[in-house]
Amino acid sequence: MTWWMWIIVALVVMGGIAWAMRAVGQMATGNAPAFRDMPFGVAYGYVIGVAFLAVVVWAYLQSMSAETAVANKFYFVGRAVEGVIMFSIAAYLFRMLGRAVGTYWTRKMFRSMPLTAAFGILVMLIYAFVAIFAGLLAPYGQAEILPFANIVPGGNPALGGDPNHIMGTDQIGRDILSRLIYGAQNTVGIAFVTTLLAFFIGSSLGFLAATLGGWLDQLLSRTVDVLMAIPSLIFALLLMTIASVWAPQLGIPLTYFMVLIIAVIDSTRVFRLARAVGANIVVMDYIEAAKLRGEGLGYLVFKEILPNATAPLLAEFGLRFCFVFLTIAALSFLGVGIQPPLADWGTMVRDSAAFINYAAFAPTAALPPLLAAGAIALLTVGVNFVVDWMLQKTSGLKE
Amino acid sequence: MDTVLRIILQRLALGLVTLLVVSIVIFVAVNLLPGDFAELILGQGSTPEAVASIRRDLGLDQPMVARYFQWLSGMVTGDLGTSFAQLNFQTNLGGAGGVTVIEQIAPRFSNTLFLAGVTAMIAVPISLILGVLAALYRNSAFDKATNIFTLSSVSSPEFFMAYLLILFLAVLNPILPSLSNIYDGMAFSDRLNKSLLPALTLTLVVMAQMMRMTRAAIINLLASPYIEMARLKGISPIRVIVRHALPNALAPIITVIALNLAYLITGVVVVEVVFVYPGIGQLFVDSVKIRDIPVVQACCLIFAAAYILLNLTADILAIISNPRLRHPK
């Protein structure tokens, strides 16, 4: 039998179990309301949930098996389960801390916060800490080439590891752990700067278009329409091709070009939002009053419109940061993004991806690409959780 | 029906104009390159005579506007030029041989369409079912778990999901092949098997939005009086949702599906590189790396055209599914 037949059989068997469970429950409790009114879907859901938990627990126990082959096979599930549990506990403690310490407003905010949002904030804080103190945390420099290349991760000398390099070294002898830590500085830092730039361009032009209107608004809006008609990653790749020819001739590092290109492409999305929000604010009476007072354009944009548009722009900033971060990671992964010797997660994934094929007999060897890719995923997931919570809170989307 | 037809024709015309402007943007962007194609092909040690000869062959000595119209008319008639990487003495001397861009792109484009098709076949039904279930059991543990899962899968980079799937489904449990080496004349089932892992990766990437939109659109309707009426009649919750709420929620759902299929066009690039899938995205990235300008230009235009077309479809479907427009008073 092939794998998909097994899935169908398992689903059918679980459906049978669900039906039997409900029937037994009805008989045993004398048709108690909880069982009498239980739809089949709910019973099925319970069975699937229990089966899923059972499989996870079983896999986790397997990962601690004495047999190396079995333990290797379930190594990643084991570490993933541990990671999820550890992060859940950390997020829970973090939320408790937030509820106890701080000002009235932060405590109030933490009280209504779901665990996912607390997790997101915690992740963002950890990344900020690592990015700022990367120089102190990393045992070696990011471009420092050590005498020993290709040391296996794990730190076990019997398997070709080295306790001084827990994550091993890469193909030219750079410490992978240090590069992972510096990656927080480079990848996150560059993405952050790019997003700031995109917001600066997008929102100032957007507010300007909303305030002035007329031909400027038309010109900017139509330009943005055209730029948005090209898929952003494709457009970025096209422009990076051109920039890669220009960069050595002008003597400017390619990374600067990348920041500028992605900022311009992403500012189109910011422009749309800023213009829409701004257009709603411009028709307000207090803007009219400010105009009658004879205030200048700068005062209108920065003192009247901007403070009233911060909330939607802030949520957009989180989402935009995720997009920019993912675009930069994708470009680096494809080999045209952040250039060596700067340590960067996307490039690290590309360079070490082949080691995933050794996961079956040397699980630790497959860790560098997965950790680098996971580091990207963890941050974007965290930011998305926070943004999701903020949007839910402001839009009141309960039911 | 007249109004709808007019609006659709308007949108189509607008799409065509957008495509035309986009082609100008792409052409101008490529012409921002320092030097020109001739120097790029020959490299640094080129003699002025050789450069002049190639410039003449490629028509680079003509003004830019003339070249643009030449390129555009070539695009429309399917003649996309010859790729730099495939240039050789024969083509330079005006003989046959050498692979034209269209010969490179055509088979890969159909491969990419196949992958997108398989993805759509998997992603659309699953996200619809999950969305309906999440709306049915809203605020339950199931709803929250799906929410967390889809939010995580959509916000992770494509290559992370791809490598996780490779790790668990190809390396640790050899169920599916991790390399999608597809060639012509392959049996359909073989082809499907080889493109299943990339399709699953793309499914994880596009599923979240469709599923969340289905859930939100249905839940939005649940407060309406006619749903209240259906509930009071004693209809079961699943029937209320599938028969009464879902048909009225279809418009936003269809729009989101079309938009996500448009997103597939971009997502496909990274996924094809990971799985070495011989599609147009892989060709595009390879050409970007070796600066094979004619191929980059052509791929870019094809991606943009597909993107515009799908966005247009989303627009038109939204108009068609709006009864107020279909039956004007």
PDB file of N, CA and C in Angstrom, chain A residues 107-176:
ATOM      1  N   ARG A 107       0.694  46.742  32.202  1.00  0.00           N
ATOM      2  CA  ARG A 107       0.094  45.606  32.911  1.00  0.00           C
ATOM      3  C   ARG A 107      -1.284  45.290  32.345  1.00  0.00           C
ATOM      4  N   LYS A 108      -2.026  46.344  32.021  1.00  0.00           N
ATOM      5  CA  LYS A 108      -3.365  46.142  31.445  1.00  0.00           C
ATOM      6  C   LYS A 108      -3.242  45.449  30.084  1.00  0.00           C
ATOM      7  N   MET A 109      -2.227  45.858  29.315  1.00  0.00           N
ATOM      8  CA  MET A 109      -2.031  45.269  27.997  1.00  0.00           C
ATOM      9  C   MET A 109      -1.707  43.787  28.119  1.00  0.00           C
ATOM     10  N   PHE A 110      -0.833  43.452  29.077  1.00  0.00           N
ATOM     11  CA  PHE A 110      -0.435  42.054  29.221  1.00  0.00           C
ATOM     12  C   PHE A 110      -1.581  41.177  29.721  1.00  0.00           C
ATOM     13  N   ARG A 111      -2.525  41.792  30.474  1.00  0.00           N
ATOM     14  CA  ARG A 111      -3.619  40.978  31.021  1.00  0.00           C
ATOM     15  C   ARG A 111      -4.499  40.423  29.922  1.00  0.00           C
ATOM     16  N   SER A 112      -4.700  41.212  28.842  1.00  0.00           N
ATOM     17  CA  SER A 112      -5.620  40.755  27.797  1.00  0.00           C
ATOM     18  C   SER A 112      -4.870  40.078  26.643  1.00  0.00           C
ATOM     19  N   MET A 113      -3.585  39.794  26.858  1.00  0.00           N
ATOM     20  CA  MET A 113      -2.766  39.318  25.742  1.00  0.00           C
ATOM     21  C   MET A 113      -2.836  37.795  25.604  1.00  0.00           C
ATOM     22  N   PRO A 114      -3.078  37.288  24.385  1.00  0.00           N
ATOM     23  CA  PRO A 114      -3.004  35.838  24.222  1.00  0.00           C
ATOM     24  C   PRO A 114      -1.550  35.364  24.295  1.00  0.00           C
ATOM     25  N   LEU A 115      -1.376  34.072  24.535  1.00  0.00           N
ATOM     26  CA  LEU A 115      -0.031  33.536  24.712  1.00  0.00           C
ATOM     27  C   LEU A 115       0.816  33.722  23.453  1.00  0.00           C
ATOM     28  N   THR A 116       0.165  33.614  22.261  1.00  0.00           N
ATOM     29  CA  THR A 116       0.924  33.748  21.013  1.00  0.00           C
ATOM     30  C   THR A 116       1.557  35.129  20.903  1.00  0.00           C
ATOM     31  N   ALA A 117       0.801  36.171  21.314  1.00  0.00           N
ATOM     32  CA  ALA A 117       1.344  37.526  21.216  1.00  0.00           C
ATOM     33  C   ALA A 117       2.499  37.717  22.199  1.00  0.00           C
ATOM     34  N   ALA A 118       2.348  37.134  23.410  1.00  0.00           N
ATOM     35  CA  ALA A 118       3.439  37.220  24.377  1.00  0.00           C
ATOM     36  C   ALA A 118       4.688  36.548  23.818  1.00  0.00           C
ATOM     37  N   PHE A 119       4.470  35.400  23.155  1.00  0.00           N
ATOM     38  CA  PHE A 119       5.572  34.693  22.505  1.00  0.00           C
ATOM     39  C   PHE A 119       6.241  35.586  21.463  1.00  0.00           C
ATOM     40  N   GLY A 120       5.429  36.265  20.653  1.00  0.00           N
ATOM     41  CA  GLY A 120       5.963  37.137  19.617  1.00  0.00           C
ATOM     42  C   GLY A 120       6.805  38.260  20.188  1.00  0.00           C
ATOM     43  N   ILE A 121       6.290  38.901  21.251  1.00  0.00           N
ATOM     44  CA  ILE A 121       7.037  40.010  21.857  1.00  0.00           C
ATOM     45  C   ILE A 121       8.346  39.506  22.450  1.00  0.00           C
ATOM     46  N   LEU A 122       8.273  38.337  23.108  1.00  0.00           N
ATOM     47  CA  LEU A 122       9.483  37.753  23.692  1.00  0.00           C
ATOM     48  C   LEU A 122      10.529  37.497  22.615  1.00  0.00           C
ATOM     49  N   VAL A 123      10.085  36.901  21.492  1.00  0.00           N
ATOM     50  CA  VAL A 123      11.017  36.605  20.390  1.00  0.00           C
ATOM     51  C   VAL A 123      11.649  37.890  19.875  1.00  0.00           C
ATOM     52  N   MET A 124      10.832  38.940  19.698  1.00  0.00           N
ATOM     53  CA  MET A 124      11.368  40.198  19.194  1.00  0.00           C
ATOM     54  C   MET A 124      12.414  40.766  20.154  1.00  0.00           C
ATOM     55  N   LEU A 125      12.127  40.679  21.466  1.00  0.00           N
ATOM     56  CA  LEU A 125      13.097  41.190  22.445  1.00  0.00           C
ATOM     57  C   LEU A 125      14.403  40.410  22.378  1.00  0.00           C
ATOM     58  N   ILE A 126      14.287  39.068  22.284  1.00  0.00           N
ATOM     59  CA  ILE A 126      15.505  38.241  22.233  1.00  0.00           C
ATOM     60  C   ILE A 126      16.334  38.608  21.007  1.00  0.00           C
ATOM     61  N   TYR A 127      15.663  38.756  19.844  1.00  0.00           N
ATOM     62  CA  TYR A 127      16.391  39.081  18.619  1.00  0.00           C
ATOM     63  C   TYR A 127      17.065  40.442  18.735  1.00  0.00           C
ATOM     64  N   ALA A 128      16.348  41.406  19.314  1.00  0.00           N
ATOM     65  CA  ALA A 128      16.939  42.737  19.467  1.00  0.00           C
ATOM     66  C   ALA A 128      18.182  42.650  20.345  1.00  0.00           C
ATOM     67  N   PHE A 129      18.070  41.877  21.437  1.00  0.00           N
ATOM     68  CA  PHE A 129      19.207  41.726  22.345  1.00  0.00           C
ATOM     69  C   PHE A 129      20.396  41.105  21.614  1.00  0.00           C
ATOM     70  N   VAL A 130      20.141  39.992  20.919  1.00  0.00           N
ATOM     71  CA  VAL A 130      21.237  39.307  20.216  1.00  0.00           C
ATOM     72  C   VAL A 130      21.837  40.207  19.151  1.00  0.00           C
ATOM     73  N   ALA A 131      20.975  40.948  18.428  1.00  0.00           N
ATOM     74  CA  ALA A 131      21.488  41.799  17.353  1.00  0.00           C
ATOM     75  C   ALA A 131      22.369  42.902  17.912  1.00  0.00           C
ATOM     76  N   ILE A 132      21.948  43.499  19.055  1.00  0.00           N
ATOM     77  CA  ILE A 132      22.718  44.622  19.600  1.00  0.00           C
ATOM     78  C   ILE A 132      24.046  44.139  20.190  1.00  0.00           C
ATOM     79  N   PHE A 133      23.987  43.007  20.913  1.00  0.00           N
ATOM     80  CA  PHE A 133      25.199  42.544  21.596  1.00  0.00           C
ATOM     81  C   PHE A 133      25.900  41.407  20.868  1.00  0.00           C
ATOM     82  N   ALA A 134      25.696  41.304  19.532  1.00  0.00           N
ATOM     83  CA  ALA A 134      26.289  40.192  18.785  1.00  0.00           C
ATOM     84  C   ALA A 134      27.795  40.134  18.984  1.00  0.00           C
ATOM     85  N   GLY A 135      28.433  41.300  19.005  1.00  0.00           N
ATOM     86  CA  GLY A 135      29.884  41.335  19.131  1.00  0.00           C
ATOM     87  C   GLY A 135      30.376  40.718  20.429  1.00  0.00           C
ATOM     88  N   LEU A 136      29.560  40.849  21.506  1.00  0.00           N
ATOM     89  CA  LEU A 136      29.973  40.297  22.797  1.00  0.00           C
ATOM     90  C   LEU A 136      29.596  38.830  22.921  1.00  0.00           C
ATOM     91  N   LEU A 137      28.469  38.453  22.299  1.00  0.00           N
ATOM     92  CA  LEU A 137      27.966  37.084  22.462  1.00  0.00           C
ATOM     93  C   LEU A 137      28.736  36.086  21.613  1.00  0.00           C
ATOM     94  N   ALA A 138      29.124  36.498  20.411  1.00  0.00           N
ATOM     95  CA  ALA A 138      29.747  35.550  19.485  1.00  0.00           C
ATOM     96  C   ALA A 138      31.172  35.236  19.934  1.00  0.00           C
ATOM     97  N   PRO A 139      31.528  33.944  19.963  1.00  0.00           N
ATOM     98  CA  PRO A 139      32.882  33.574  20.390  1.00  0.00           C
ATOM     99  C   PRO A 139      33.966  33.974  19.385  1.00  0.00           C
ATOM    100  N   TYR A 140      33.626  34.048  18.097  1.00  0.00           N
ATOM    101  CA  TYR A 140      34.618  34.405  17.077  1.00  0.00           C
ATOM    102  C   TYR A 140      34.043  35.519  16.211  1.00  0.00           C
ATOM    103  N   GLY A 141      34.875  36.080  15.355  1.00  0.00           N
ATOM    104  CA  GLY A 141      34.406  37.120  14.440  1.00  0.00           C
ATOM    105  C   GLY A 141      33.611  36.504  13.300  1.00  0.00           C
ATOM    106  N   GLN A 142      32.774  37.336  12.626  1.00  0.00           N
ATOM    107  CA  GLN A 142      31.926  36.757  11.578  1.00  0.00           C
ATOM    108  C   GLN A 142      32.706  36.394  10.327  1.00  0.00           C
ATOM    109  N   ALA A 143      33.809  37.075  10.071  1.00  0.00           N
ATOM    110  CA  ALA A 143      34.581  36.766   8.870  1.00  0.00           C
ATOM    111  C   ALA A 143      35.920  36.124   9.229  1.00  0.00           C
ATOM    112  N   GLU A 144      36.081  35.766  10.511  1.00  0.00           N
ATOM    113  CA  GLU A 144      37.343  35.217  10.972  1.00  0.00           C
ATOM    114  C   GLU A 144      37.514  33.798  10.433  1.00  0.00           C
ATOM    115  N   ILE A 145      38.593  33.557   9.715  1.00  0.00           N
ATOM    116  CA  ILE A 145      38.812  32.228   9.139  1.00  0.00           C
ATOM    117  C   ILE A 145      39.764  31.457  10.045  1.00  0.00           C
ATOM    118  N   LEU A 146      39.250  30.370  10.592  1.00  0.00           N
ATOM    119  CA  LEU A 146      40.010  29.573  11.547  1.00  0.00           C
ATOM    120  C   LEU A 146      40.758  28.477  10.801  1.00  0.00           C
ATOM    121  N   PRO A 147      41.785  27.918  11.430  1.00  0.00           N
ATOM    122  CA  PRO A 147      42.606  26.934  10.714  1.00  0.00           C
ATOM    123  C   PRO A 147      41.857  25.647  10.352  1.00  0.00           C
ATOM    124  N   PHE A 148      40.753  25.346  11.031  1.00  0.00           N
ATOM    125  CA  PHE A 148      40.101  24.059  10.759  1.00  0.00           C
ATOM    126  C   PHE A 148      38.774  24.273  10.050  1.00  0.00           C
ATOM    127  N   ALA A 149      38.671  23.770   8.825  1.00  0.00           N
ATOM    128  CA  ALA A 149      37.422  23.888   8.080  1.00  0.00           C
ATOM    129  C   ALA A 149      36.610  22.613   8.240  1.00  0.00           C
ATOM    130  N   ASN A 150      35.312  22.723   7.965  1.00  0.00           N
ATOM    131  CA  ASN A 150      34.411  21.567   7.935  1.00  0.00           C
ATOM    132  C   ASN A 150      34.421  20.740   9.207  1.00  0.00           C
ATOM    133  N   ILE A 151      34.446  21.380  10.378  1.00  0.00           N
ATOM    134  CA  ILE A 151      34.279  20.646  11.620  1.00  0.00           C
ATOM    135  C   ILE A 151      32.798  20.333  11.793  1.00  0.00           C
ATOM    136  N   VAL A 152      32.508  19.083  12.171  1.00  0.00           N
ATOM    137  CA  VAL A 152      31.114  18.648  12.277  1.00  0.00           C
ATOM    138  C   VAL A 152      30.469  19.291  13.497  1.00  0.00           C
ATOM    139  N   PRO A 153      29.212  19.733  13.385  1.00  0.00           N
ATOM    140  CA  PRO A 153      28.534  20.281  14.554  1.00  0.00           C
ATOM    141  C   PRO A 153      28.295  19.201  15.606  1.00  0.00           C
ATOM    142  N   GLY A 154      28.110  19.603  16.847  1.00  0.00           N
ATOM    143  CA  GLY A 154      27.819  18.651  17.909  1.00  0.00           C
ATOM    144  C   GLY A 154      28.869  18.687  19.004  1.00  0.00           C
ATOM    145  N   GLY A 155      30.091  19.042  18.652  1.00  0.00           N
ATOM    146  CA  GLY A 155      31.130  19.184  19.654  1.00  0.00           C
ATOM    147  C   GLY A 155      31.675  17.883  20.198  1.00  0.00           C
ATOM    148  N   ASN A 156      31.400  16.758  19.542  1.00  0.00           N
ATOM    149  CA  ASN A 156      31.904  15.468  20.009  1.00  0.00           C
ATOM    150  C   ASN A 156      33.165  15.099  19.227  1.00  0.00           C
ATOM    151  N   PRO A 157      34.348  15.099  19.876  1.00  0.00           N
ATOM    152  CA  PRO A 157      35.594  14.839  19.148  1.00  0.00           C
ATOM    153  C   PRO A 157      35.608  13.469  18.460  1.00  0.00           C
ATOM    154  N   ALA A 158      34.895  12.487  19.035  1.00  0.00           N
ATOM    155  CA  ALA A 158      34.898  11.151  18.434  1.00  0.00           C
ATOM    156  C   ALA A 158      34.237  11.162  17.062  1.00  0.00           C
ATOM    157  N   LEU A 159      33.308  12.107  16.840  1.00  0.00           N
ATOM    158  CA  LEU A 159      32.585  12.160  15.564  1.00  0.00           C
ATOM    159  C   LEU A 159      33.142  13.249  14.655  1.00  0.00           C
ATOM    160  N   GLY A 160      34.331  13.752  14.965  1.00  0.00           N
ATOM    161  CA  GLY A 160      34.892  14.811  14.125  1.00  0.00           C
ATOM    162  C   GLY A 160      34.455  16.191  14.547  1.00  0.00           C
ATOM    163  N   GLY A 161      34.002  16.356  15.781  1.00  0.00           N
ATOM    164  CA  GLY A 161      33.586  17.671  16.253  1.00  0.00           C
ATOM    165  C   GLY A 161      34.691  18.325  17.055  1.00  0.00           C
ATOM    166  N   ASP A 162      34.380  19.479  17.616  1.00  0.00           N
ATOM    167  CA  ASP A 162      35.348  20.199  18.421  1.00  0.00           C
ATOM    168  C   ASP A 162      34.558  20.997  19.460  1.00  0.00           C
ATOM    169  N   PRO A 163      34.822  20.768  20.769  1.00  0.00           N
ATOM    170  CA  PRO A 163      34.040  21.462  21.802  1.00  0.00           C
ATOM    171  C   PRO A 163      34.143  22.985  21.696  1.00  0.00           C
ATOM    172  N   ASN A 164      35.197  23.499  21.061  1.00  0.00           N
ATOM    173  CA  ASN A 164      35.330  24.943  20.911  1.00  0.00           C
ATOM    174  C   ASN A 164      34.366  25.493  19.869  1.00  0.00           C
ATOM    175  N   HIS A 165      33.924  24.625  18.950  1.00  0.00           N
ATOM    176  CA  HIS A 165      32.984  25.055  17.913  1.00  0.00           C
ATOM    177  C   HIS A 165      31.768  24.151  18.008  1.00  0.00           C
ATOM    178  N   ILE A 166      30.814  24.563  18.850  1.00  0.00           N
ATOM    179  CA  ILE A 166      29.671  23.683  19.091  1.00  0.00           C
ATOM    180  C   ILE A 166      28.904  23.411  17.808  1.00  0.00           C
ATOM    181  N   MET A 167      28.750  24.454  16.980  1.00  0.00           N
ATOM    182  CA  MET A 167      28.016  24.273  15.723  1.00  0.00           C
ATOM    183  C   MET A 167      28.953  23.922  14.566  1.00  0.00           C
ATOM    184  N   GLY A 168      30.238  23.709  14.854  1.00  0.00           N
ATOM    185  CA  GLY A 168      31.171  23.362  13.788  1.00  0.00           C
ATOM    186  C   GLY A 168      31.638  24.585  13.020  1.00  0.00           C
ATOM    187  N   THR A 169      32.412  24.325  11.953  1.00  0.00           N
ATOM    188  CA  THR A 169      32.863  25.419  11.093  1.00  0.00           C
ATOM    189  C   THR A 169      32.424  25.124   9.670  1.00  0.00           C
ATOM    190  N   ASP A 170      32.398  26.165   8.850  1.00  0.00           N
ATOM    191  CA  ASP A 170      31.899  25.962   7.482  1.00  0.00           C
ATOM    192  C   ASP A 170      33.027  25.601   6.528  1.00  0.00           C
ATOM    193  N   GLN A 171      32.746  25.645   5.216  1.00  0.00           N
ATOM    194  CA  GLN A 171      33.683  25.073   4.244  1.00  0.00           C
ATOM    195  C   GLN A 171      35.006  25.810   4.167  1.00  0.00           C
ATOM    196  N   ILE A 172      35.051  27.090   4.616  1.00  0.00           N
ATOM    197  CA  ILE A 172      36.356  27.749   4.617  1.00  0.00           C
ATOM    198  C   ILE A 172      36.826  28.040   6.037  1.00  0.00           C
ATOM    199  N   GLY A 173      36.186  27.412   7.037  1.00  0.00           N
ATOM    200  CA  GLY A 173      36.689  27.501   8.398  1.00  0.00           C
ATOM    201  C   GLY A 173      36.206  28.686   9.198  1.00  0.00           C
ATOM    202  N   ARG A 174      34.940  29.087   8.999  1.00  0.00           N
ATOM    203  CA  ARG A 174      34.395  30.143   9.848  1.00  0.00           C
ATOM    204  C   ARG A 174      33.444  29.485  10.847  1.00  0.00           C
ATOM    205  N   ASP A 175      33.476  29.985  12.099  1.00  0.00           N
ATOM    206  CA  ASP A 175      32.661  29.392  13.148  1.00  0.00           C
ATOM    207  C   ASP A 175      31.174  29.640  12.862  1.00  0.00           C
ATOM    208  N   ILE A 176      30.392  28.555  12.788  1.00  0.00           N
ATOM    209  CA  ILE A 176      28.999  28.699  12.365  1.00  0.00           C
ATOM    210  C   ILE A 176      28.156  29.368  13.442  1.00  0.00           C
TER     211      ILE A 176
END
